[in-house]
């Protein structure tokens, strides 16, 4: 709830308790019905969403509250104001507009990027109001001198020792942007253009997209309402620079009395100073590229319980049929050490695992237990993959998908496949001979003998059996779909701003979850069911429970659209990828952002957790797959090879192989074991958070598999490690 | 329109001039000052870029590479701007320029809603979306099927379709000509075969396996024709596969060509005709195709190792693509090629007889191509110099011509090249009203001189009949104001030519639709005709005796007698050509040192001249040109 303005940090403590006691406690849903609007991507809200709870002392909390109240009042949400005020026990006259205004200005501008890291350098003191954020540029020097300043700095940086140059060069881009914006803001259009012409070529190529946006912006009027730029100003661009390099820069600027630049550095940059060796160019390049610079080191310090939850103990029935079958075939009866090993493995409590009930999980139903048993049986037949034993790949081609296939999902047992289409429909196919049937109508159900053994069979309506079903309900393209683990439900998120829950028993829509109000790009069920996460154009990811029509958590902090969302295998964390080119990991328990990963140079469209929960793989429009160590919060690998956007990533069941599917019509297989093993021996320079990536993509690439003019938009490993890929044939 | 530019040229920005803004304002009845318009223009540019930027997000999430109108409208919708109506077409909208002035627009035709609503030919039975699985890679290795090909598994079709498919292929490739006709007709008009398209395309791609069997090749080509003509089929990028099959028939030294008795020439002619048809009707489907084809034709032509029949195919193919293709590829290449051809034709040894005969074929094909080049070029020049108004009548041939031809443009922008070169470059290259300033081909007289040095008399004769050829095309003769003399194109051109003298001629130009539209008879007749041989040999001798001295030409065989409008007649097969020199002679004498200055309108014998190889049949609707041995079904 950290991100929810009207709850602020105030109710948070109670919330934690609630979670521990009962998942479906009502207080989970006590978000104000208007929170969707509050978090619409207007500059004000996105900034206020990031209001920083952990840094706040008691008085600041009070101020936050006042600011929130003020905001609510301003938006005429009187009822919410009333409720919040009463809950907080504030007197009615506490909302003096004058006071609140200034408070608001202080609160709202606090860094959204920094999560709960206590702001250091120049933060906090002179934070500009979000309303006057533009006027931060009003203090200006002589526009003609901007070029002089910039080239002066450029000359200086070019003249410093090699070891410092790469680090100091990081300053160029944010400086360039802010100086340009200052010029634009102060109506020096021609100077701004000249400045851009002269220096835009110097910037790193991975900022090309942002530069394009910038170059089109030449008028003060255009700055208003350009969200990208508002973010650029409200959030500080984070640079990591070694102390030596920083001193060098500081001394230079002070000697030259170059106040213009110094002011920008003070006001708009966050320089994360570390002690030790300056980083090399390649080290810096590996980590930079995001909209707002790198993550602060503090942002990745929080402890993450990445271990897996203990598997519930399920009595494995003797799999008689199998044994008999084998006997019939004349094979000697096997003992079952496998089963024991499986059991013992899950019995050990992983030291890195969260406590079993950190997040309340739904109890297993009988059918779930049956499925688990099925899963274990299948697992014993699983093929061990490796560099010498690559998976077979089956391709599911969507033919005649003129409606535009936009999303695909398989059930875990690979029995169903669903496709989301641009024409707003969702289609479900059975990929086994078993046809899809609806449950009989209520009237017919009454006639059934409920005591009979095959009642589950009897409730199905044979007449409706078909190979596929169409689910209609959305009013815009469906961008994300996800099956529930128990195969009873299907989620779909759409451009129309809703997430819908469909029953796969009746093939009807059960709930429409409204809250995003903007296109919802992705949604996914938790691996344990019940919860799901969604993320969209409003830059917020939301955590929902299927029986609540309002979100339980809102994860806000991304500076641009949340493009993809994934649950950690232990359901305690959610990873989101964004078009701000960062990946964030959120704690479901308290809504905190616990990791920020930077390094991608384009919007992120695919995420995958390794089955052991330790690693995360991400793929982006830049065609690269990056591997992250969640525990240490570090990038641990870069897989280059794809030539177009990666839309799908999946680890094999045992995590030995990483499969990536891309718009370039290929599936590539990577040696995940090797990628991760190599670095276990490495000692992380975790203190500084630096990485030395060797370029070993080619060694790790195990195979490239062409499709038939079909972009690969989904990948799935069956329980026996057969790789399924899906996409629409695109002649 | 401008947004589309922004989409295509990612790095460049759309610029909207203040004039555009003013025009817009005027069209709604508002007068704008310069400064206001300027400010507005800048703001509009910015908003457009902004919307384009955000629309790309919708494209990415729909997992597409192509930005659609819907994406853009969505972006507008979410930034609270009203969506633009009327631009939701499936196909790329042709970007046009108006002849007067520099005005560019997207051709957005009115749609007759009533007609649409009451339409009976609504494509039905659109193939159902389905999921099919195939094991692509076993144990991470081994392709079970070759990569990147059209799926060949027929079993994923419904029973009905499967039956249909089997019947149709059997009928077309089978023995019964009547059945074949019926099958082809159905293929041409069936609205429900979208799902089968890949399979038919696959069947057609089997041309390579039947290269020994002319009959089968022919049938496959007819299948292509039927598919191309089927109004319910969206060929999409299958067009590429179809074109490559057709190209195979045009260019490859087929197994069937080994036997001189096999008439593979006709097949090549027909395939070339088909190629041009595909272009004029579906050329906009695949970008870059036109260019690729030009390149591959050029490659074949410049490869001396290739057999003559391949060269023949290349020439015929270029001819089919329009006179501009000829001008761009064949003409510059001619001097180099001529030497080789000459060598073949000069070898009178018995062992060379067959090759020599082939050489004559090529010769004839080149002749036909360059003649049309001259004719069309002259025509286009004369149009320009006359302000282009009169020339338009010449293009009235065939509905297809009209379909693609742009309003009032002498060389109508050819759809393919638009896709190939991108709008901006294309516009510069000559889609606008004043193309000649931009690309500068060899001036007509120079071209003619050069060609004359190769072809000598035979060229001149054909040239003079040229206008008739073009004029004969339109259904009614009424449109042609008959005038009495020949070679007017030349004169018209002369007035212009100084401008172009000395300018480079390298610039590629899109072929004119009109040119191909009124495409000319590629004749078998010329090939084996003795007259051609004669003229060819004459040109040879002309060359030997240092270039252009025409005295050496044995003209004696052309018996000229009458004056006045002659009634021409000649026999195909090359025994006798009547009265041909009539038109040529005065011209020739006048021309040699300095071209004549008498300005005379063309189309002297427009309606009187039977054209070599022209079939007497009524014009087929879909084919704008008639080839001598066009195979009727």
GROMACS .gro file of N, CA, C and O in nm, chain B residues 25-111:
model
  348
  756UNK      N    1  -0.676   2.553  -4.330
  756UNK     CA    2  -0.759   2.656  -4.269
  756UNK      C    3  -0.856   2.713  -4.371
  756UNK      O    4  -0.975   2.729  -4.345
  757UNK      N    5  -0.801   2.737  -4.490
  757UNK     CA    6  -0.887   2.793  -4.594
  757UNK      C    7  -1.000   2.698  -4.627
  757UNK      O    8  -1.113   2.740  -4.649
  758UNK      N    9  -0.968   2.572  -4.628
  758UNK     CA   10  -1.071   2.476  -4.665
  758UNK      C   11  -1.184   2.475  -4.564
  758UNK      O   12  -1.295   2.433  -4.594
  759UNK      N   13  -1.156   2.519  -4.442
  759UNK     CA   14  -1.266   2.531  -4.347
  759UNK      C   15  -1.311   2.675  -4.332
  759UNK      O   16  -1.390   2.707  -4.245
  760UNK      N   17  -1.255   2.760  -4.415
  760UNK     CA   18  -1.305   2.897  -4.417
  760UNK      C   19  -1.240   2.990  -4.319
  760UNK      O   20  -1.301   3.087  -4.277
  761UNK      N   21  -1.119   2.959  -4.281
  761UNK     CA   22  -1.050   3.048  -4.187
  761UNK      C   23  -0.927   3.106  -4.255
  761UNK      O   24  -0.853   3.033  -4.322
  762UNK      N   25  -0.911   3.233  -4.237
  762UNK     CA   26  -0.790   3.296  -4.291
  762UNK      C   27  -0.685   3.298  -4.180
  762UNK      O   28  -0.714   3.334  -4.066
  763UNK      N   29  -0.566   3.256  -4.214
  763UNK     CA   30  -0.461   3.257  -4.113
  763UNK      C   31  -0.347   3.346  -4.158
  763UNK      O   32  -0.310   3.346  -4.275
  764UNK      N   33  -0.291   3.416  -4.063
  764UNK     CA   34  -0.172   3.493  -4.094
  764UNK      C   35  -0.052   3.401  -4.102
  764UNK      O   36  -0.056   3.287  -4.056
  765UNK      N   37   0.055   3.454  -4.159
  765UNK     CA   38   0.174   3.374  -4.175
  765UNK      C   39   0.229   3.323  -4.044
  765UNK      O   40   0.264   3.207  -4.029
  766UNK      N   41   0.235   3.414  -3.948
  766UNK     CA   42   0.297   3.374  -3.822
  766UNK      C   43   0.212   3.273  -3.747
  766UNK      O   44   0.263   3.177  -3.690
  767UNK      N   45   0.083   3.295  -3.753
  767UNK     CA   46  -0.007   3.199  -3.687
  767UNK      C   47   0.007   3.063  -3.752
  767UNK      O   48   0.021   2.960  -3.685
  768UNK      N   49   0.006   3.064  -3.883
  768UNK     CA   50   0.017   2.937  -3.955
  768UNK      C   51   0.148   2.869  -3.921
  768UNK      O   52   0.154   2.748  -3.900
  769UNK      N   53   0.252   2.948  -3.914
  769UNK     CA   54   0.383   2.892  -3.881
  769UNK      C   55   0.383   2.827  -3.745
  769UNK      O   56   0.429   2.714  -3.727
  770UNK      N   57   0.327   2.897  -3.649
  770UNK     CA   58   0.321   2.841  -3.514
  770UNK      C   59   0.237   2.715  -3.511
  770UNK      O   60   0.275   2.615  -3.451
  771UNK      N   61   0.125   2.725  -3.579
  771UNK     CA   62   0.037   2.608  -3.582
  771UNK      C   63   0.107   2.489  -3.647
  771UNK      O   64   0.099   2.377  -3.598
  772UNK      N   65   0.176   2.518  -3.755
  772UNK     CA   66   0.244   2.410  -3.825
  772UNK      C   67   0.343   2.341  -3.733
  772UNK      O   68   0.349   2.218  -3.726
  773UNK      N   69   0.418   2.419  -3.660
  773UNK     CA   70   0.515   2.360  -3.569
  773UNK      C   71   0.446   2.275  -3.464
  773UNK      O   72   0.491   2.166  -3.431
  774UNK      N   73   0.338   2.329  -3.414
  774UNK     CA   74   0.268   2.254  -3.310
  774UNK      C   75   0.209   2.125  -3.365
  774UNK      O   76   0.217   2.021  -3.301
  775UNK      N   77   0.155   2.136  -3.485
  775UNK     CA   78   0.097   2.016  -3.545
  775UNK      C   79   0.206   1.910  -3.565
  775UNK      O   80   0.186   1.793  -3.535
  776UNK      N   81   0.321   1.954  -3.612
  776UNK     CA   82   0.431   1.860  -3.629
  776UNK      C   83   0.461   1.790  -3.498
  776UNK      O   84   0.475   1.668  -3.491
  777UNK      N   85   0.471   1.871  -3.395
  777UNK     CA   86   0.506   1.811  -3.266
  777UNK      C   87   0.401   1.712  -3.221
  777UNK      O   88   0.432   1.602  -3.177
  778UNK      N   89   0.275   1.751  -3.235
  778UNK     CA   90   0.169   1.661  -3.188
  778UNK      C   91   0.169   1.532  -3.269
  778UNK      O   92   0.143   1.425  -3.217
  779UNK      N   93   0.197   1.548  -3.396
  779UNK     CA   94   0.200   1.429  -3.480
  779UNK      C   95   0.310   1.334  -3.435
  779UNK      O   96   0.291   1.214  -3.422
  780UNK      N   97   0.424   1.391  -3.408
  780UNK     CA   98   0.535   1.307  -3.364
  780UNK      C   99   0.501   1.240  -3.233
  780UNK      O  100   0.530   1.123  -3.211
  781UNK      N  101   0.441   1.317  -3.147
  781UNK     CA  102   0.405   1.263  -3.017
  781UNK      C  103   0.309   1.145  -3.034
  781UNK      O  104   0.327   1.038  -2.975
  782UNK      N  105   0.208   1.166  -3.118
  782UNK     CA  106   0.110   1.060  -3.137
  782UNK      C  107   0.173   0.939  -3.204
  782UNK      O  108   0.144   0.825  -3.169
  783UNK      N  109   0.262   0.966  -3.297
  783UNK     CA  110   0.329   0.855  -3.363
  783UNK      C  111   0.410   0.775  -3.264
  783UNK      O  112   0.408   0.652  -3.261
  784UNK      N  113   0.479   0.849  -3.181
  784UNK     CA  114   0.559   0.784  -3.077
  784UNK      C  115   0.473   0.692  -2.991
  784UNK      O  116   0.506   0.575  -2.968
  785UNK      N  117   0.362   0.746  -2.945
  785UNK     CA  118   0.284   0.662  -2.854
  785UNK      C  119   0.210   0.552  -2.929
  785UNK      O  120   0.181   0.447  -2.872
  786UNK      N  121   0.184   0.574  -3.057
  786UNK     CA  122   0.115   0.467  -3.130
  786UNK      C  123   0.206   0.347  -3.149
  786UNK      O  124   0.160   0.234  -3.159
  787UNK      N  125   0.336   0.372  -3.149
  787UNK     CA  126   0.427   0.259  -3.170
  787UNK      C  127   0.417   0.160  -3.055
  787UNK      O  128   0.448   0.043  -3.069
  788UNK      N  129   0.375   0.211  -2.940
  788UNK     CA  130   0.361   0.121  -2.827
  788UNK      C  131   0.251   0.018  -2.852
  788UNK      O  132   0.264  -0.099  -2.815
  789UNK      N  133   0.145   0.063  -2.915
  789UNK     CA  134   0.036  -0.031  -2.945
  789UNK      C  135   0.082  -0.134  -3.046
  789UNK      O  136   0.042  -0.250  -3.041
  790UNK      N  137   0.166  -0.090  -3.135
  790UNK     CA  138   0.218  -0.184  -3.232
  790UNK      C  139   0.304  -0.289  -3.162
  790UNK      O  140   0.289  -0.409  -3.186
  791UNK      N  141   0.389  -0.245  -3.075
  791UNK     CA  142   0.478  -0.340  -3.009
  791UNK      C  143   0.400  -0.442  -2.928
  791UNK      O  144   0.432  -0.560  -2.924
  792UNK      N  145   0.296  -0.395  -2.861
  792UNK     CA  146   0.222  -0.489  -2.777
  792UNK      C  147   0.133  -0.580  -2.860
  792UNK      O  148   0.094  -0.686  -2.813
  793UNK      N  149   0.101  -0.538  -2.979
  793UNK     CA  150   0.028  -0.629  -3.067
  793UNK      C  151   0.125  -0.722  -3.137
  793UNK      O  152   0.084  -0.803  -3.219
  794UNK      N  153   0.252  -0.709  -3.106
  794UNK     CA  154   0.357  -0.797  -3.159
  794UNK      C  155   0.359  -0.793  -3.311
  794UNK      O  156   0.358  -0.894  -3.378
  795UNK      N  157   0.356  -0.675  -3.359
  795UNK     CA  158   0.361  -0.654  -3.503
  795UNK      C  159   0.481  -0.569  -3.536
  795UNK      O  160   0.538  -0.503  -3.448
  796UNK      N  161   0.515  -0.568  -3.664
  796UNK     CA  162   0.620  -0.477  -3.707
  796UNK      C  163   0.562  -0.358  -3.781
  796UNK      O  164   0.627  -0.258  -3.801
  797UNK      N  165   0.439  -0.374  -3.821
  797UNK     CA  166   0.379  -0.271  -3.905
  797UNK      C  167   0.285  -0.186  -3.822
  797UNK      O  168   0.196  -0.238  -3.755
  798UNK      N  169   0.307  -0.059  -3.827
  798UNK     CA  170   0.218   0.033  -3.756
  798UNK      C  171   0.091   0.050  -3.836
  798UNK      O  172   0.096   0.081  -3.955
  799UNK      N  173  -0.021   0.028  -3.773
  799UNK     CA  174  -0.146   0.037  -3.846
  799UNK      C  175  -0.221   0.165  -3.810
  799UNK      O  176  -0.187   0.234  -3.714
  800UNK      N  177  -0.321   0.189  -3.889
  800UNK     CA  178  -0.405   0.304  -3.862
  800UNK      C  179  -0.471   0.290  -3.726
  800UNK      O  180  -0.489   0.387  -3.652
  801UNK      N  181  -0.506   0.167  -3.692
  801UNK     CA  182  -0.571   0.145  -3.562
  801UNK      C  183  -0.477   0.186  -3.449
  801UNK      O  184  -0.521   0.245  -3.351
  802UNK      N  185  -0.351   0.152  -3.463
  802UNK     CA  186  -0.256   0.190  -3.359
  802UNK      C  187  -0.258   0.341  -3.339
  802UNK      O  188  -0.260   0.391  -3.227
  803UNK      N  189  -0.256   0.407  -3.451
  803UNK     CA  190  -0.252   0.553  -3.443
  803UNK      C  191  -0.379   0.608  -3.381
  803UNK      O  192  -0.376   0.696  -3.295
  804UNK      N  193  -0.490   0.551  -3.423
  804UNK     CA  194  -0.616   0.597  -3.367
  804UNK      C  195  -0.623   0.570  -3.218
  804UNK      O  196  -0.680   0.648  -3.141
  805UNK      N  197  -0.566   0.458  -3.177
  805UNK     CA  198  -0.566   0.427  -3.033
  805UNK      C  199  -0.485   0.529  -2.957
  805UNK      O  200  -0.524   0.575  -2.851
  806UNK      N  201  -0.370   0.561  -3.014
  806UNK     CA  202  -0.286   0.661  -2.948
  806UNK      C  203  -0.362   0.792  -2.934
  806UNK      O  204  -0.359   0.857  -2.829
  807UNK      N  205  -0.433   0.828  -3.039
  807UNK     CA  206  -0.511   0.951  -3.032
  807UNK      C  207  -0.620   0.939  -2.926
  807UNK      O  208  -0.642   1.030  -2.846
  808UNK      N  209  -0.683   0.824  -2.927
  808UNK     CA  210  -0.793   0.802  -2.833
  808UNK      C  211  -0.745   0.822  -2.690
  808UNK      O  212  -0.810   0.888  -2.609
  809UNK      N  213  -0.630   0.764  -2.660
  809UNK     CA  214  -0.584   0.771  -2.521
  809UNK      C  215  -0.522   0.905  -2.487
  809UNK      O  216  -0.494   0.933  -2.371
  810UNK      N  217  -0.497   0.987  -2.586
  810UNK     CA  218  -0.458   1.122  -2.549
  810UNK      C  219  -0.573   1.218  -2.574
  810UNK      O  220  -0.553   1.336  -2.598
  811UNK      N  221  -0.692   1.163  -2.568
  811UNK     CA  222  -0.814   1.243  -2.574
  811UNK      C  223  -0.827   1.325  -2.701
  811UNK      O  224  -0.866   1.442  -2.698
  812UNK      N  225  -0.788   1.267  -2.809
  812UNK     CA  226  -0.808   1.333  -2.938
  812UNK      C  227  -0.902   1.244  -3.018
  812UNK      O  228  -0.895   1.122  -3.010
  813UNK      N  229  -0.987   1.307  -3.092
  813UNK     CA  230  -1.079   1.227  -3.171
  813UNK      C  231  -1.005   1.147  -3.277
  813UNK      O  232  -0.910   1.195  -3.337
  814UNK      N  233  -1.051   1.028  -3.296
  814UNK     CA  234  -0.986   0.943  -3.395
  814UNK      C  235  -1.013   0.997  -3.535
  814UNK      O  236  -1.112   1.066  -3.558
  815UNK      N  237  -0.921   0.965  -3.624
  815UNK     CA  238  -0.939   1.007  -3.763
  815UNK      C  239  -1.017   0.898  -3.834
  815UNK      O  240  -0.981   0.781  -3.827
  816UNK      N  241  -1.120   0.937  -3.901
  816UNK     CA  242  -1.198   0.836  -3.972
  816UNK      C  243  -1.157   0.834  -4.119
  816UNK      O  244  -1.113   0.934  -4.174
  817UNK      N  245  -1.169   0.719  -4.175
  817UNK     CA  246  -1.154   0.712  -4.319
  817UNK      C  247  -1.021   0.665  -4.368
  817UNK      O  248  -0.997   0.659  -4.487
  818UNK      N  249  -0.932   0.627  -4.276
  818UNK     CA  250  -0.803   0.582  -4.324
  818UNK      C  251  -0.773   0.439  -4.282
  818UNK      O  252  -0.661   0.401  -4.264
  819UNK      N  253  -0.875   0.363  -4.266
  819UNK     CA  254  -0.853   0.229  -4.212
  819UNK      C  255  -0.838   0.119  -4.315
  819UNK      O  256  -0.881   0.009  -4.290
  820UNK      N  257  -0.780   0.152  -4.427
  820UNK     CA  258  -0.773   0.049  -4.531
  820UNK      C  259  -0.670  -0.057  -4.498
  820UNK      O  260  -0.572  -0.031  -4.430
  821UNK      N  261  -0.695  -0.175  -4.547
  821UNK     CA  262  -0.603  -0.287  -4.527
  821UNK      C  263  -0.475  -0.266  -4.607
  821UNK      O  264  -0.366  -0.288  -4.557
  822UNK      N  265  -0.494  -0.226  -4.729
  822UNK     CA  266  -0.378  -0.213  -4.817
  822UNK      C  267  -0.313  -0.077  -4.796
  822UNK      O  268  -0.373   0.014  -4.741
  823UNK      N  269  -0.192  -0.070  -4.842
  823UNK     CA  270  -0.127   0.059  -4.835
  823UNK      C  271  -0.198   0.154  -4.930
  823UNK      O  272  -0.232   0.117  -5.041
  824UNK      N  273  -0.218   0.274  -4.883
  824UNK     CA  274  -0.285   0.372  -4.967
  824UNK      C  275  -0.182   0.437  -5.058
  824UNK      O  276  -0.075   0.475  -5.014
  825UNK      N  277  -0.215   0.446  -5.184
  825UNK     CA  278  -0.117   0.504  -5.276
  825UNK      C  279  -0.095   0.652  -5.249
  825UNK      O  280  -0.190   0.726  -5.227
  826UNK      N  281   0.028   0.689  -5.249
  826UNK     CA  282   0.064   0.829  -5.226
  826UNK      C  283   0.085   0.894  -5.360
  826UNK      O  284   0.166   0.847  -5.441
  827UNK      N  285   0.012   0.998  -5.384
  827UNK     CA  286   0.011   1.054  -5.519
  827UNK      C  287   0.054   1.199  -5.519
  827UNK      O  288   0.050   1.267  -5.417
  828UNK      N  289   0.086   1.242  -5.636
  828UNK     CA  290   0.108   1.384  -5.650
  828UNK      C  291   0.015   1.435  -5.759
  828UNK      O  292  -0.011   1.365  -5.856
  829UNK      N  293  -0.032   1.554  -5.738
  829UNK     CA  294  -0.118   1.613  -5.841
  829UNK      C  295  -0.028   1.677  -5.945
  829UNK      O  296   0.081   1.722  -5.914
  830UNK      N  297  -0.076   1.679  -6.063
  830UNK     CA  298   0.011   1.723  -6.171
  830UNK      C  299   0.045   1.870  -6.158
  830UNK      O  300   0.158   1.910  -6.174
  831UNK      N  301  -0.054   1.947  -6.124
  831UNK     CA  302  -0.027   2.089  -6.115
  831UNK      C  303   0.038   2.117  -5.982
  831UNK      O  304  -0.016   2.088  -5.877
  832UNK      N  305   0.154   2.170  -5.990
  832UNK     CA  306   0.218   2.216  -5.868
  832UNK      C  307   0.261   2.101  -5.781
  832UNK      O  308   0.241   1.984  -5.811
  833UNK      N  309   0.321   2.136  -5.670
  833UNK     CA  310   0.374   2.033  -5.583
  833UNK      C  311   0.272   2.001  -5.476
  833UNK      O  312   0.278   2.049  -5.364
  834UNK      N  313   0.178   1.923  -5.515
  834UNK     CA  314   0.075   1.887  -5.420
  834UNK      C  315   0.075   1.735  -5.411
  834UNK      O  316   0.066   1.666  -5.510
  835UNK      N  317   0.088   1.688  -5.290
  835UNK     CA  318   0.093   1.543  -5.270
  835UNK      C  319  -0.020   1.501  -5.180
  835UNK      O  320  -0.056   1.573  -5.087
  836UNK      N  321  -0.074   1.389  -5.208
  836UNK     CA  322  -0.189   1.348  -5.128
  836UNK      C  323  -0.201   1.197  -5.131
  836UNK      O  324  -0.141   1.130  -5.216
  837UNK      N  325  -0.277   1.150  -5.041
  837UNK     CA  326  -0.306   1.007  -5.041
  837UNK      C  327  -0.438   0.986  -5.111
  837UNK      O  328  -0.536   1.055  -5.082
  838UNK      N  329  -0.435   0.895  -5.201
  838UNK     CA  330  -0.555   0.874  -5.277
  838UNK      C  331  -0.655   0.799  -5.190
  838UNK      O  332  -0.636   0.683  -5.156
  839UNK      N  333  -0.754   0.868  -5.151
  839UNK     CA  334  -0.852   0.812  -5.060
  839UNK      C  335  -0.985   0.810  -5.135
  839UNK      O  336  -1.059   0.907  -5.134
  840UNK      N  337  -1.008   0.701  -5.198
  840UNK     CA  338  -1.125   0.697  -5.284
  840UNK      C  339  -1.253   0.692  -5.203
  840UNK      O  340  -1.257   0.638  -5.093
  841UNK      N  341  -1.355   0.748  -5.260
  841UNK     CA  342  -1.485   0.739  -5.196
  841UNK      C  343  -1.532   0.595  -5.201
  841UNK      O  344  -1.508   0.524  -5.299
  842UNK      N  345  -1.596   0.557  -5.097
  842UNK     CA  346  -1.650   0.423  -5.096
  842UNK      C  347  -1.801   0.434  -5.107
  842UNK      O  348  -1.863   0.510  -5.032
   0.00000   0.00000   0.00000
